[in-house]
PDB file of C-alpha atoms (C1' of nucleotides) in Angstrom:
ATOM      1  CA  UNK A   1      22.691  -3.799  17.163  1.00 95.00           C
ATOM      2  CA  UNK A   2      19.885  -4.035  19.658  1.00 96.00           C
ATOM      3  CA  UNK A   3      16.886  -1.672  20.323  1.00 95.00           C
ATOM      4  CA  UNK A   4      14.344  -1.691  23.149  1.00 94.00           C
ATOM      5  CA  UNK A   5      10.804  -1.186  22.010  1.00 91.00           C
ATOM      6  CA  UNK A   6       7.313  -1.248  23.575  1.00 94.00           C
ATOM      7  CA  UNK A   7       3.990  -2.208  22.049  1.00 97.00           C
ATOM      8  CA  UNK A   8       5.519  -3.444  18.834  1.00 98.00           C
ATOM      9  CA  UNK A   9       5.025  -6.684  16.899  1.00 98.00           C
ATOM     10  CA  UNK A  10       7.592  -6.858  14.107  1.00 98.00           C
ATOM     11  CA  UNK A  11       6.062  -9.878  12.370  1.00 98.00           C
ATOM     12  CA  UNK A  12       2.598  -8.287  12.289  1.00 98.00           C
ATOM     13  CA  UNK A  13       3.942  -4.951  11.092  1.00 98.00           C
ATOM     14  CA  UNK A  14       5.912  -6.636   8.171  1.00 98.00           C
ATOM     15  CA  UNK A  15       3.373  -9.201   7.325  1.00 97.00           C
ATOM     16  CA  UNK A  16       0.100  -7.218   7.293  1.00 96.00           C
ATOM     17  CA  UNK A  17       0.310  -6.121   3.665  1.00 97.00           C
ATOM     18  CA  UNK A  18       1.501  -2.434   3.980  1.00 98.00           C
ATOM     19  CA  UNK A  19       4.941  -3.273   2.812  1.00 98.00           C
ATOM     20  CA  UNK A  20       5.878  -5.564  -0.112  1.00 98.00           C
ATOM     21  CA  UNK A  21       9.555  -6.044  -0.057  1.00 98.00           C
ATOM     22  CA  UNK A  22      10.341  -8.136   3.114  1.00 98.00           C
ATOM     23  CA  UNK A  23      10.984 -11.867   3.324  1.00 97.00           C
ATOM     24  CA  UNK A  24      11.116 -14.029   6.473  1.00 97.00           C
ATOM     25  CA  UNK A  25      14.290 -16.271   6.399  1.00 96.00           C
ATOM     26  CA  UNK A  26      15.863 -18.750   8.929  1.00 95.00           C
ATOM     27  CA  UNK A  27      15.701 -18.028  12.795  1.00 96.00           C
ATOM     28  CA  UNK A  28      12.969 -15.548  12.370  1.00 97.00           C
ATOM     29  CA  UNK A  29      15.142 -13.136  10.542  1.00 98.00           C
ATOM     30  CA  UNK A  30      13.462 -10.699   8.175  1.00 98.00           C
ATOM     31  CA  UNK A  31      15.340  -9.340   5.150  1.00 98.00           C
ATOM     32  CA  UNK A  32      14.275  -6.128   3.393  1.00 98.00           C
ATOM     33  CA  UNK A  33      15.630  -3.260   1.449  1.00 98.00           C
ATOM     34  CA  UNK A  34      15.007   0.274   2.653  1.00 98.00           C
ATOM     35  CA  UNK A  35      16.247   2.930   0.339  1.00 96.00           C
ATOM     36  CA  UNK A  36      19.812   2.055  -0.332  1.00 96.00           C
ATOM     37  CA  UNK A  37      20.305  -0.285   2.673  1.00 98.00           C
ATOM     38  CA  UNK A  38      19.805  -4.134   3.101  1.00 98.00           C
ATOM     39  CA  UNK A  39      18.142  -4.471   6.708  1.00 98.00           C
ATOM     40  CA  UNK A  40      18.201  -7.834   8.608  1.00 98.00           C
ATOM     41  CA  UNK A  41      15.989  -7.688  11.662  1.00 98.00           C
ATOM     42  CA  UNK A  42      14.308  -9.938  14.113  1.00 98.00           C
ATOM     43  CA  UNK A  43      12.363  -9.561  17.395  1.00 98.00           C
ATOM     44  CA  UNK A  44      12.986 -11.130  20.787  1.00 96.00           C
ATOM     45  CA  UNK A  45      10.308 -10.207  23.229  1.00 89.00           C
ATOM     46  CA  UNK A  46      10.682  -6.354  23.754  1.00 90.00           C
ATOM     47  CA  UNK A  47      13.975  -6.186  21.984  1.00 97.00           C
ATOM     48  CA  UNK A  48      14.753  -5.953  18.378  1.00 97.00           C
ATOM     49  CA  UNK A  49      17.999  -7.040  16.908  1.00 98.00           C
ATOM     50  CA  UNK A  50      19.187  -5.711  13.494  1.00 98.00           C
ATOM     51  CA  UNK A  51      22.024  -5.018  11.125  1.00 98.00           C
ATOM     52  CA  UNK A  52      22.327  -2.848   7.998  1.00 98.00           C
ATOM     53  CA  UNK A  53      24.406  -3.297   4.924  1.00 98.00           C
ATOM     54  CA  UNK A  54      26.174  -1.123   4.173  1.00 98.00           C
ATOM     55  CA  UNK A  55      26.559   0.169   7.744  1.00 98.00           C
ATOM     56  CA  UNK A  56      24.468   3.257   8.385  1.00 98.00           C
ATOM     57  CA  UNK A  57      25.678   6.232  10.350  1.00 96.00           C
ATOM     58  CA  UNK A  58      22.744   6.575  12.718  1.00 97.00           C
ATOM     59  CA  UNK A  59      21.106   3.071  12.707  1.00 98.00           C
ATOM     60  CA  UNK A  60      18.875   3.606  15.772  1.00 97.00           C
ATOM     61  CA  UNK A  61      17.268   6.756  14.251  1.00 98.00           C
ATOM     62  CA  UNK A  62      16.860   5.116  10.925  1.00 98.00           C
ATOM     63  CA  UNK A  63      14.959   2.019  12.384  1.00 98.00           C
ATOM     64  CA  UNK A  64      12.998   4.196  14.862  1.00 98.00           C
ATOM     65  CA  UNK A  65      11.823   6.329  11.999  1.00 98.00           C
ATOM     66  CA  UNK A  66      10.908   3.421   9.787  1.00 98.00           C
ATOM     67  CA  UNK A  67       8.702   1.797  12.406  1.00 98.00           C
ATOM     68  CA  UNK A  68       7.507   5.050  13.870  1.00 98.00           C
ATOM     69  CA  UNK A  69       8.543   4.200  17.559  1.00 98.00           C
ATOM     70  CA  UNK A  70       7.610   7.834  18.220  1.00 98.00           C
ATOM     71  CA  UNK A  71       3.900   6.948  17.754  1.00 98.00           C
ATOM     72  CA  UNK A  72       2.348   6.561  21.248  1.00 98.00           C
ATOM     73  CA  UNK A  73       0.349   3.503  20.496  1.00 98.00           C
ATOM     74  CA  UNK A  74      -1.336   3.538  23.983  1.00 98.00           C
ATOM     75  CA  UNK A  75      -2.629   7.085  23.242  1.00 98.00           C
ATOM     76  CA  UNK A  76      -3.736   6.165  19.681  1.00 98.00           C
ATOM     77  CA  UNK A  77      -5.408   2.938  20.902  1.00 98.00           C
ATOM     78  CA  UNK A  78      -7.230   5.044  23.285  1.00 98.00           C
ATOM     79  CA  UNK A  79      -8.317   7.453  20.566  1.00 98.00           C
ATOM     80  CA  UNK A  80      -9.670   4.898  18.209  1.00 98.00           C
ATOM     81  CA  UNK A  81     -11.280   2.528  20.551  1.00 98.00           C
ATOM     82  CA  UNK A  82     -14.813   3.599  19.890  1.00 97.00           C
ATOM     83  CA  UNK A  83     -16.514   0.165  19.942  1.00 98.00           C
ATOM     84  CA  UNK A  84     -16.039  -3.560  20.491  1.00 98.00           C
ATOM     85  CA  UNK A  85     -15.238  -4.102  16.750  1.00 98.00           C
ATOM     86  CA  UNK A  86     -12.194  -1.884  17.049  1.00 98.00           C
ATOM     87  CA  UNK A  87     -11.287  -3.157  20.462  1.00 98.00           C
ATOM     88  CA  UNK A  88     -11.133  -6.653  19.222  1.00 98.00           C
ATOM     89  CA  UNK A  89      -9.280  -5.699  16.083  1.00 98.00           C
ATOM     90  CA  UNK A  90      -6.543  -3.984  18.177  1.00 98.00           C
ATOM     91  CA  UNK A  91      -6.336  -7.046  20.508  1.00 98.00           C
ATOM     92  CA  UNK A  92      -5.923  -9.406  17.576  1.00 98.00           C
ATOM     93  CA  UNK A  93      -3.245  -7.259  16.071  1.00 98.00           C
ATOM     94  CA  UNK A  94      -1.762  -5.653  19.086  1.00 98.00           C
ATOM     95  CA  UNK A  95       1.706  -3.983  18.332  1.00 98.00           C
ATOM     96  CA  UNK A  96       1.124  -3.373  14.623  1.00 98.00           C
ATOM     97  CA  UNK A  97       2.593  -0.279  13.634  1.00 98.00           C
ATOM     98  CA  UNK A  98       2.196   1.837  10.420  1.00 98.00           C
ATOM     99  CA  UNK A  99       5.441   1.800   8.705  1.00 98.00           C
ATOM    100  CA  UNK A 100       7.038   5.013   7.274  1.00 98.00           C
ATOM    101  CA  UNK A 101       8.046   4.075   3.635  1.00 98.00           C
ATOM    102  CA  UNK A 102       9.901   5.992   0.969  1.00 98.00           C
ATOM    103  CA  UNK A 103       7.435   8.172  -0.889  1.00 98.00           C
ATOM    104  CA  UNK A 104       8.542   7.299  -4.401  1.00 98.00           C
ATOM    105  CA  UNK A 105       8.565   3.481  -3.788  1.00 98.00           C
ATOM    106  CA  UNK A 106       5.281   3.793  -1.774  1.00 98.00           C
ATOM    107  CA  UNK A 107       3.612   5.568  -4.764  1.00 98.00           C
ATOM    108  CA  UNK A 108       4.700   3.050  -7.309  1.00 98.00           C
ATOM    109  CA  UNK A 109       3.972   0.156  -5.075  1.00 98.00           C
ATOM    110  CA  UNK A 110       0.229   1.300  -4.518  1.00 98.00           C
ATOM    111  CA  UNK A 111      -0.189   2.241  -8.221  1.00 98.00           C
ATOM    112  CA  UNK A 112       0.683  -1.383  -8.834  1.00 98.00           C
ATOM    113  CA  UNK A 113      -1.642  -2.569  -5.987  1.00 98.00           C
ATOM    114  CA  UNK A 114      -4.902  -1.495  -7.655  1.00 98.00           C
ATOM    115  CA  UNK A 115      -7.103  -4.339  -8.910  1.00 98.00           C
ATOM    116  CA  UNK A 116      -4.343  -6.706  -7.800  1.00 98.00           C
ATOM    117  CA  UNK A 117      -3.437  -9.337  -5.322  1.00 97.00           C
ATOM    118  CA  UNK A 118      -0.623  -9.213  -2.582  1.00 97.00           C
ATOM    119  CA  UNK A 119       1.412 -12.043  -3.917  1.00 97.00           C
ATOM    120  CA  UNK A 120       1.324 -10.733  -7.256  1.00 98.00           C
ATOM    121  CA  UNK A 121       2.042  -7.122  -6.104  1.00 98.00           C
ATOM    122  CA  UNK A 122       5.117  -8.433  -4.313  1.00 98.00           C
ATOM    123  CA  UNK A 123       6.363 -10.459  -7.371  1.00 98.00           C
ATOM    124  CA  UNK A 124       5.917  -7.492  -9.761  1.00 98.00           C
ATOM    125  CA  UNK A 125       7.830  -5.149  -7.306  1.00 98.00           C
ATOM    126  CA  UNK A 126      10.563  -7.779  -6.960  1.00 98.00           C
ATOM    127  CA  UNK A 127      10.956  -8.191 -10.609  1.00 98.00           C
ATOM    128  CA  UNK A 128      10.791  -4.405 -11.256  1.00 98.00           C
ATOM    129  CA  UNK A 129      13.695  -4.112  -8.759  1.00 98.00           C
ATOM    130  CA  UNK A 130      15.748  -6.872 -10.123  1.00 98.00           C
ATOM    131  CA  UNK A 131      15.378  -5.466 -13.660  1.00 98.00           C
ATOM    132  CA  UNK A 132      15.901  -1.654 -12.898  1.00 98.00           C
ATOM    133  CA  UNK A 133      17.324  -1.393  -9.470  1.00 98.00           C
ATOM    134  CA  UNK A 134      20.881  -1.609  -8.096  1.00 98.00           C
ATOM    135  CA  UNK A 135      22.224  -4.950  -6.780  1.00 98.00           C
ATOM    136  CA  UNK A 136      23.646  -5.482  -3.335  1.00 98.00           C
ATOM    137  CA  UNK A 137      25.252  -8.696  -1.899  1.00 98.00           C
ATOM    138  CA  UNK A 138      24.868  -9.548   1.727  1.00 97.00           C
ATOM    139  CA  UNK A 139      24.940 -12.749   3.762  1.00 93.00           C
ATOM    140  CA  UNK A 140      25.560 -14.578   0.371  1.00 94.00           C
ATOM    141  CA  UNK A 141      22.255 -13.305  -1.125  1.00 95.00           C
ATOM    142  CA  UNK A 142      21.754 -10.657  -3.844  1.00 97.00           C
ATOM    143  CA  UNK A 143      19.307  -7.949  -3.146  1.00 98.00           C
ATOM    144  CA  UNK A 144      18.041  -5.089  -5.421  1.00 98.00           C
ATOM    145  CA  UNK A 145      17.266  -1.542  -4.377  1.00 98.00           C
ATOM    146  CA  UNK A 146      13.982  -0.275  -5.484  1.00 98.00           C
ATOM    147  CA  UNK A 147      14.695   1.558  -8.789  1.00 98.00           C
ATOM    148  CA  UNK A 148      14.901   5.466  -8.752  1.00 98.00           C
ATOM    149  CA  UNK A 149      12.700   7.579 -11.057  1.00 98.00           C
ATOM    150  CA  UNK A 150      15.867   7.756 -13.345  1.00 98.00           C
ATOM    151  CA  UNK A 151      16.316   3.967 -13.463  1.00 98.00           C
ATOM    152  CA  UNK A 152      12.564   3.311 -13.870  1.00 98.00           C
ATOM    153  CA  UNK A 153      12.354   5.817 -16.671  1.00 98.00           C
ATOM    154  CA  UNK A 154      14.615   3.813 -18.914  1.00 98.00           C
ATOM    155  CA  UNK A 155      12.040   0.917 -18.896  1.00 98.00           C
ATOM    156  CA  UNK A 156       9.793   0.554 -22.005  1.00 97.00           C
ATOM    157  CA  UNK A 157       6.254   0.137 -21.645  1.00 98.00           C
ATOM    158  CA  UNK A 158       6.147  -3.261 -22.971  1.00 97.00           C
ATOM    159  CA  UNK A 159       8.555  -4.833 -20.427  1.00 98.00           C
ATOM    160  CA  UNK A 160       6.639  -3.352 -17.634  1.00 98.00           C
ATOM    161  CA  UNK A 161       3.340  -4.473 -18.890  1.00 98.00           C
ATOM    162  CA  UNK A 162       3.939  -8.072 -20.196  1.00 98.00           C
ATOM    163  CA  UNK A 163       3.741 -11.208 -18.091  1.00 98.00           C
ATOM    164  CA  UNK A 164       6.546 -12.774 -16.062  1.00 98.00           C
ATOM    165  CA  UNK A 165       6.858 -15.540 -18.732  1.00 97.00           C
ATOM    166  CA  UNK A 166       7.611 -12.886 -21.271  1.00 97.00           C
ATOM    167  CA  UNK A 167      10.309 -11.264 -19.202  1.00 97.00           C
ATOM    168  CA  UNK A 168       7.970  -8.477 -18.087  1.00 98.00           C
ATOM    169  CA  UNK A 169       6.954  -7.312 -14.633  1.00 98.00           C
ATOM    170  CA  UNK A 170       3.283  -8.189 -15.309  1.00 98.00           C
ATOM    171  CA  UNK A 171       1.825  -4.743 -14.432  1.00 98.00           C
ATOM    172  CA  UNK A 172      -0.795  -5.087 -17.159  1.00 98.00           C
ATOM    173  CA  UNK A 173      -2.709  -1.825 -17.732  1.00 98.00           C
ATOM    174  CA  UNK A 174      -0.935  -0.084 -14.649  1.00 98.00           C
ATOM    175  CA  UNK A 175       2.365  -0.060 -16.505  1.00 98.00           C
ATOM    176  CA  UNK A 176       1.468   3.226 -18.144  1.00 98.00           C
ATOM    177  CA  UNK A 177       0.804   4.777 -14.748  1.00 98.00           C
ATOM    178  CA  UNK A 178       4.129   3.669 -13.492  1.00 98.00           C
ATOM    179  CA  UNK A 179       6.117   4.913 -16.375  1.00 98.00           C
ATOM    180  CA  UNK A 180       4.276   8.138 -16.705  1.00 98.00           C
ATOM    181  CA  UNK A 181       4.877   8.892 -13.068  1.00 98.00           C
ATOM    182  CA  UNK A 182       8.595   8.229 -13.562  1.00 98.00           C
ATOM    183  CA  UNK A 183       8.805  10.517 -16.572  1.00 98.00           C
ATOM    184  CA  UNK A 184       6.897  13.258 -14.705  1.00 98.00           C
ATOM    185  CA  UNK A 185       9.345  13.457 -12.033  1.00 98.00           C
ATOM    186  CA  UNK A 186      12.608  13.017 -14.128  1.00 98.00           C
ATOM    187  CA  UNK A 187      11.464  15.742 -16.751  1.00 98.00           C
ATOM    188  CA  UNK A 188      10.714  18.182 -13.872  1.00 96.00           C
ATOM    189  CA  UNK A 189       7.217  18.507 -15.041  1.00 96.00           C
ATOM    190  CA  UNK A 190       5.680  19.013 -11.580  1.00 97.00           C
ATOM    191  CA  UNK A 191       6.137  22.223  -9.639  1.00 96.00           C
ATOM    192  CA  UNK A 192       6.544  20.333  -6.360  1.00 98.00           C
ATOM    193  CA  UNK A 193       8.513  17.178  -5.167  1.00 97.00           C
ATOM    194  CA  UNK A 194       6.973  14.270  -3.399  1.00 98.00           C
ATOM    195  CA  UNK A 195       8.697  15.196  -0.093  1.00 98.00           C
ATOM    196  CA  UNK A 196       6.817  18.568  -0.268  1.00 98.00           C
ATOM    197  CA  UNK A 197       3.568  16.689   0.418  1.00 98.00           C
ATOM    198  CA  UNK A 198       4.748  16.029   4.063  1.00 98.00           C
ATOM    199  CA  UNK A 199       4.308  19.699   4.686  1.00 98.00           C
ATOM    200  CA  UNK A 200       1.020  20.192   3.286  1.00 98.00           C
ATOM    201  CA  UNK A 201      -2.289  19.637   4.940  1.00 98.00           C
ATOM    202  CA  UNK A 202      -4.042  16.229   4.298  1.00 98.00           C
ATOM    203  CA  UNK A 203      -6.804  17.540   1.996  1.00 98.00           C
ATOM    204  CA  UNK A 204      -4.628  19.500  -0.425  1.00 98.00           C
ATOM    205  CA  UNK A 205      -1.981  16.709  -0.673  1.00 98.00           C
ATOM    206  CA  UNK A 206      -4.910  14.143  -1.335  1.00 98.00           C
ATOM    207  CA  UNK A 207      -6.156  16.271  -4.060  1.00 98.00           C
ATOM    208  CA  UNK A 208      -2.752  17.225  -5.548  1.00 98.00           C
ATOM    209  CA  UNK A 209      -1.676  13.622  -5.905  1.00 98.00           C
ATOM    210  CA  UNK A 210      -4.893  12.645  -7.720  1.00 98.00           C
ATOM    211  CA  UNK A 211      -4.552  15.815 -10.038  1.00 98.00           C
ATOM    212  CA  UNK A 212      -0.892  15.250 -10.775  1.00 98.00           C
ATOM    213  CA  UNK A 213      -0.564  11.551 -11.466  1.00 98.00           C
ATOM    214  CA  UNK A 214      -2.503   9.339 -13.756  1.00 98.00           C
ATOM    215  CA  UNK A 215      -3.557   6.196 -11.968  1.00 98.00           C
ATOM    216  CA  UNK A 216      -3.870   7.843  -8.576  1.00 98.00           C
ATOM    217  CA  UNK A 217      -7.289   8.034  -7.280  1.00 98.00           C
ATOM    218  CA  UNK A 218      -8.789   8.456  -3.673  1.00 98.00           C
ATOM    219  CA  UNK A 219      -7.665   5.022  -2.367  1.00 98.00           C
ATOM    220  CA  UNK A 220      -4.056   5.130  -3.767  1.00 98.00           C
ATOM    221  CA  UNK A 221      -3.714   8.548  -2.705  1.00 98.00           C
ATOM    222  CA  UNK A 222      -4.602   7.650   0.826  1.00 98.00           C
ATOM    223  CA  UNK A 223      -2.120   4.837   1.046  1.00 98.00           C
ATOM    224  CA  UNK A 224       0.702   7.093  -0.196  1.00 98.00           C
ATOM    225  CA  UNK A 225      -0.214   9.713   2.451  1.00 98.00           C
ATOM    226  CA  UNK A 226      -0.572   7.285   5.268  1.00 98.00           C
ATOM    227  CA  UNK A 227       2.296   5.128   4.531  1.00 98.00           C
ATOM    228  CA  UNK A 228       4.947   7.595   3.433  1.00 98.00           C
ATOM    229  CA  UNK A 229       3.825  11.164   4.123  1.00 98.00           C
ATOM    230  CA  UNK A 230       2.992  10.863   7.942  1.00 98.00           C
ATOM    231  CA  UNK A 231      -0.680  11.609   7.358  1.00 98.00           C
ATOM    232  CA  UNK A 232      -2.228   9.350  10.026  1.00 98.00           C
ATOM    233  CA  UNK A 233      -5.707  10.672   9.269  1.00 98.00           C
ATOM    234  CA  UNK A 234      -5.666   9.214   5.819  1.00 98.00           C
ATOM    235  CA  UNK A 235      -8.130   6.191   5.614  1.00 98.00           C
ATOM    236  CA  UNK A 236      -7.534   4.094   2.504  1.00 98.00           C
ATOM    237  CA  UNK A 237     -11.048   2.750   1.333  1.00 98.00           C
ATOM    238  CA  UNK A 238     -10.607  -0.544  -0.319  1.00 97.00           C
ATOM    239  CA  UNK A 239     -13.026  -3.359  -1.181  1.00 97.00           C
ATOM    240  CA  UNK A 240     -12.489  -5.058   2.246  1.00 97.00           C
ATOM    241  CA  UNK A 241     -12.668  -1.953   4.330  1.00 97.00           C
ATOM    242  CA  UNK A 242     -15.896  -0.770   2.377  1.00 97.00           C
ATOM    243  CA  UNK A 243     -17.578  -4.084   3.218  1.00 96.00           C
ATOM    244  CA  UNK A 244     -16.513  -3.901   6.924  1.00 97.00           C
ATOM    245  CA  UNK A 245     -17.733  -0.278   7.271  1.00 97.00           C
ATOM    246  CA  UNK A 246     -21.104  -0.936   5.453  1.00 96.00           C
ATOM    247  CA  UNK A 247     -21.699  -4.128   7.282  1.00 95.00           C
ATOM    248  CA  UNK A 248     -20.651  -3.449  10.783  1.00 97.00           C
ATOM    249  CA  UNK A 249     -20.967   0.389  11.155  1.00 97.00           C
ATOM    250  CA  UNK A 250     -23.221   2.043   8.767  1.00 96.00           C
ATOM    251  CA  UNK A 251     -25.555  -1.015   8.135  1.00 94.00           C
ATOM    252  CA  UNK A 252     -26.956   0.552   4.892  1.00 93.00           C
ATOM    253  CA  UNK A 253     -25.373   1.307   1.457  1.00 92.00           C
ATOM    254  CA  UNK A 254     -23.912   4.626   0.814  1.00 94.00           C
ATOM    255  CA  UNK A 255     -21.270   5.949  -1.656  1.00 95.00           C
ATOM    256  CA  UNK A 256     -17.621   6.120  -0.953  1.00 96.00           C
ATOM    257  CA  UNK A 257     -17.674   9.695  -0.229  1.00 96.00           C
ATOM    258  CA  UNK A 258     -20.161   9.189   2.593  1.00 96.00           C
ATOM    259  CA  UNK A 259     -18.027   6.322   3.989  1.00 97.00           C
ATOM    260  CA  UNK A 260     -14.943   8.482   4.022  1.00 97.00           C
ATOM    261  CA  UNK A 261     -16.815  11.316   5.726  1.00 97.00           C
ATOM    262  CA  UNK A 262     -18.154   9.052   8.497  1.00 97.00           C
ATOM    263  CA  UNK A 263     -14.825   7.269   9.232  1.00 98.00           C
ATOM    264  CA  UNK A 264     -12.911  10.708   9.191  1.00 98.00           C
ATOM    265  CA  UNK A 265     -15.517  11.952  11.842  1.00 98.00           C
ATOM    266  CA  UNK A 266     -15.833   8.737  13.790  1.00 98.00           C
ATOM    267  CA  UNK A 267     -12.119   7.693  14.146  1.00 98.00           C
ATOM    268  CA  UNK A 268     -10.566  11.103  14.032  1.00 98.00           C
ATOM    269  CA  UNK A 269      -6.939  12.080  13.397  1.00 97.00           C
ATOM    270  CA  UNK A 270      -5.646   8.538  13.772  1.00 98.00           C
ATOM    271  CA  UNK A 271      -8.102   6.935  11.433  1.00 98.00           C
ATOM    272  CA  UNK A 272      -5.303   5.543   9.352  1.00 98.00           C
ATOM    273  CA  UNK A 273      -4.246   3.153  12.308  1.00 98.00           C
ATOM    274  CA  UNK A 274      -8.010   2.182  12.767  1.00 98.00           C
ATOM    275  CA  UNK A 275      -7.992   1.257   8.883  1.00 98.00           C
ATOM    276  CA  UNK A 276      -4.883  -0.835   9.384  1.00 98.00           C
ATOM    277  CA  UNK A 277      -6.173  -2.693  12.235  1.00 98.00           C
ATOM    278  CA  UNK A 278      -9.501  -3.418  10.373  1.00 98.00           C
ATOM    279  CA  UNK A 279      -7.578  -4.484   7.330  1.00 98.00           C
ATOM    280  CA  UNK A 280      -5.437  -6.699   9.416  1.00 98.00           C
ATOM    281  CA  UNK A 281      -8.592  -8.460  10.631  1.00 97.00           C
ATOM    282  CA  UNK A 282     -10.430  -8.355   7.350  1.00 97.00           C
ATOM    283  CA  UNK A 283     -10.798 -12.207   6.808  1.00 95.00           C
ATOM    284  CA  UNK A 284     -12.415 -12.363  10.258  1.00 95.00           C
ATOM    285  CA  UNK A 285     -14.426  -9.416   9.962  1.00 96.00           C
ATOM    286  CA  UNK A 286     -15.843 -10.085   6.485  1.00 92.00           C
ATOM    287  CA  UNK A 287     -17.379 -13.415   7.317  1.00 79.00           C
TER     288      UNK A 287
ATOM    289  C1'  DC B   1     -12.982 -22.811 -17.939  1.00 67.15           C
ATOM    290  C1'  DA B   2     -14.967 -19.129 -15.654  1.00 67.15           C
ATOM    291  C1'  DC B   3     -14.265 -15.282 -12.292  1.00 67.15           C
ATOM    292  C1'  DC B   4     -11.998 -11.839  -9.630  1.00 67.15           C
ATOM    293  C1'  DA B   5      -8.325  -9.065  -7.548  1.00 67.15           C
ATOM    294  C1'  DG B   6      -5.750  -3.251  -1.519  1.00 67.15           C
ATOM    295  C1'  DG B   7      -9.253   1.008  -8.223  1.00 67.15           C
ATOM    296  C1'  DC B   8      -9.070   4.045 -11.554  1.00 67.15           C
ATOM    297  C1'  DG B   9     -10.160   6.658 -16.253  1.00 67.15           C
ATOM    298  C1'  DC B  10     -13.437   7.491 -19.121  1.00 67.15           C
ATOM    299  C1'  DA B  11     -18.115   8.021 -21.300  1.00 67.15           C
ATOM    300  C1'  DC B  12     -22.252   9.384 -20.318  1.00 67.15           C
ATOM    301  C1'  DA B  13     -26.677  11.380 -17.849  1.00 67.15           C
TER     302       DA B  13
ATOM    303  C1'  DT C   1     -21.931  15.777  -9.498  1.00 67.15           C
ATOM    304  C1'  DG C   2     -23.007  11.002  -9.963  1.00 67.15           C
ATOM    305  C1'  DT C   3     -23.068   6.090 -11.805  1.00 67.15           C
ATOM    306  C1'  DG C   4     -21.522   2.113 -14.919  1.00 67.15           C
ATOM    307  C1'  DC C   5     -18.039  -0.162 -17.749  1.00 67.15           C
ATOM    308  C1'  DG C   6     -13.720  -1.991 -19.346  1.00 67.15           C
ATOM    309  C1'  DC C   7      -9.199  -2.982 -18.217  1.00 67.15           C
ATOM    310  C1'  DA C   8      -3.971  -6.586 -18.514  1.00 67.15           C
ATOM    311  C1'  DT C   9      -2.396 -10.218 -16.076  1.00 67.15           C
ATOM    312  C1'  DG C  10      -2.155 -14.020 -12.712  1.00 67.15           C
ATOM    313  C1'  DG C  11      -4.307 -16.886  -9.647  1.00 67.15           C
ATOM    314  C1'  DT C  12      -8.081 -20.085  -7.890  1.00 67.15           C
TER     315       DT C  12
END
DNA sequence: CACCAGGCGCACA
DNA sequence: TGTGCGCATGGT
């Protein structure tokens, strides 16, 4: 199937560190698993070419929603282009789009991301899927869906925590956060479901995530809201972004709360896009 | 061998 | 309300 798209860079969107389950194979084809579907996709100029397995009833809608093709990037660039730092960041990562992930997978992925490195995050999530997800075969390769809360709740703490060379997922101290989150959901211990957060204002959803789940703090909550709950005002403040904002914008040391207040005010309701373009340029901007 | 990683919970003031 | 410390494991 083919789909025309404007202001979109597939490689940048998949490679920038917001999603963890995509791999680049031959002829520029990316393979990934989105919910229960394997997706094979590549970009040729302004056109993307893709295929799903199993076949999905409305593939164009599925792909458009995932890559947020309804976001008007021209308008968003205009809104966040407050200075030369951001203009350069946009130029260097032009076409990068926030991806709309599954809330549950996103939550677990960013619980795992804390105090961790991207290659290891990917390896942990891949191992988690292999051990507890459902297998699918396509193009002669075996893929695994991200485990549901039910599937993940059957794991024991030890095999989540321990290292790869001991048959574990190498989650370390984060294992208890992952398992307790799965148990909270399958035991119906919460008086809301994750999808409900999409219909809440940003502030209340941000607080509710941190109050409900152990291991979710300000940064992880923002990642969940930005990458899976359509909250484009969320501004995940990690070590890289902290350095960039303190060095290039505030030029003095203030606490995280002050940084968040500044970024929210300065970048506005598309602050999440601003964050993603700064993060994408982090190596360049932190020198 | 040190040291640190897309932070967070907890103990203290 | 605000600050400092330890954390499991893997990578450099």
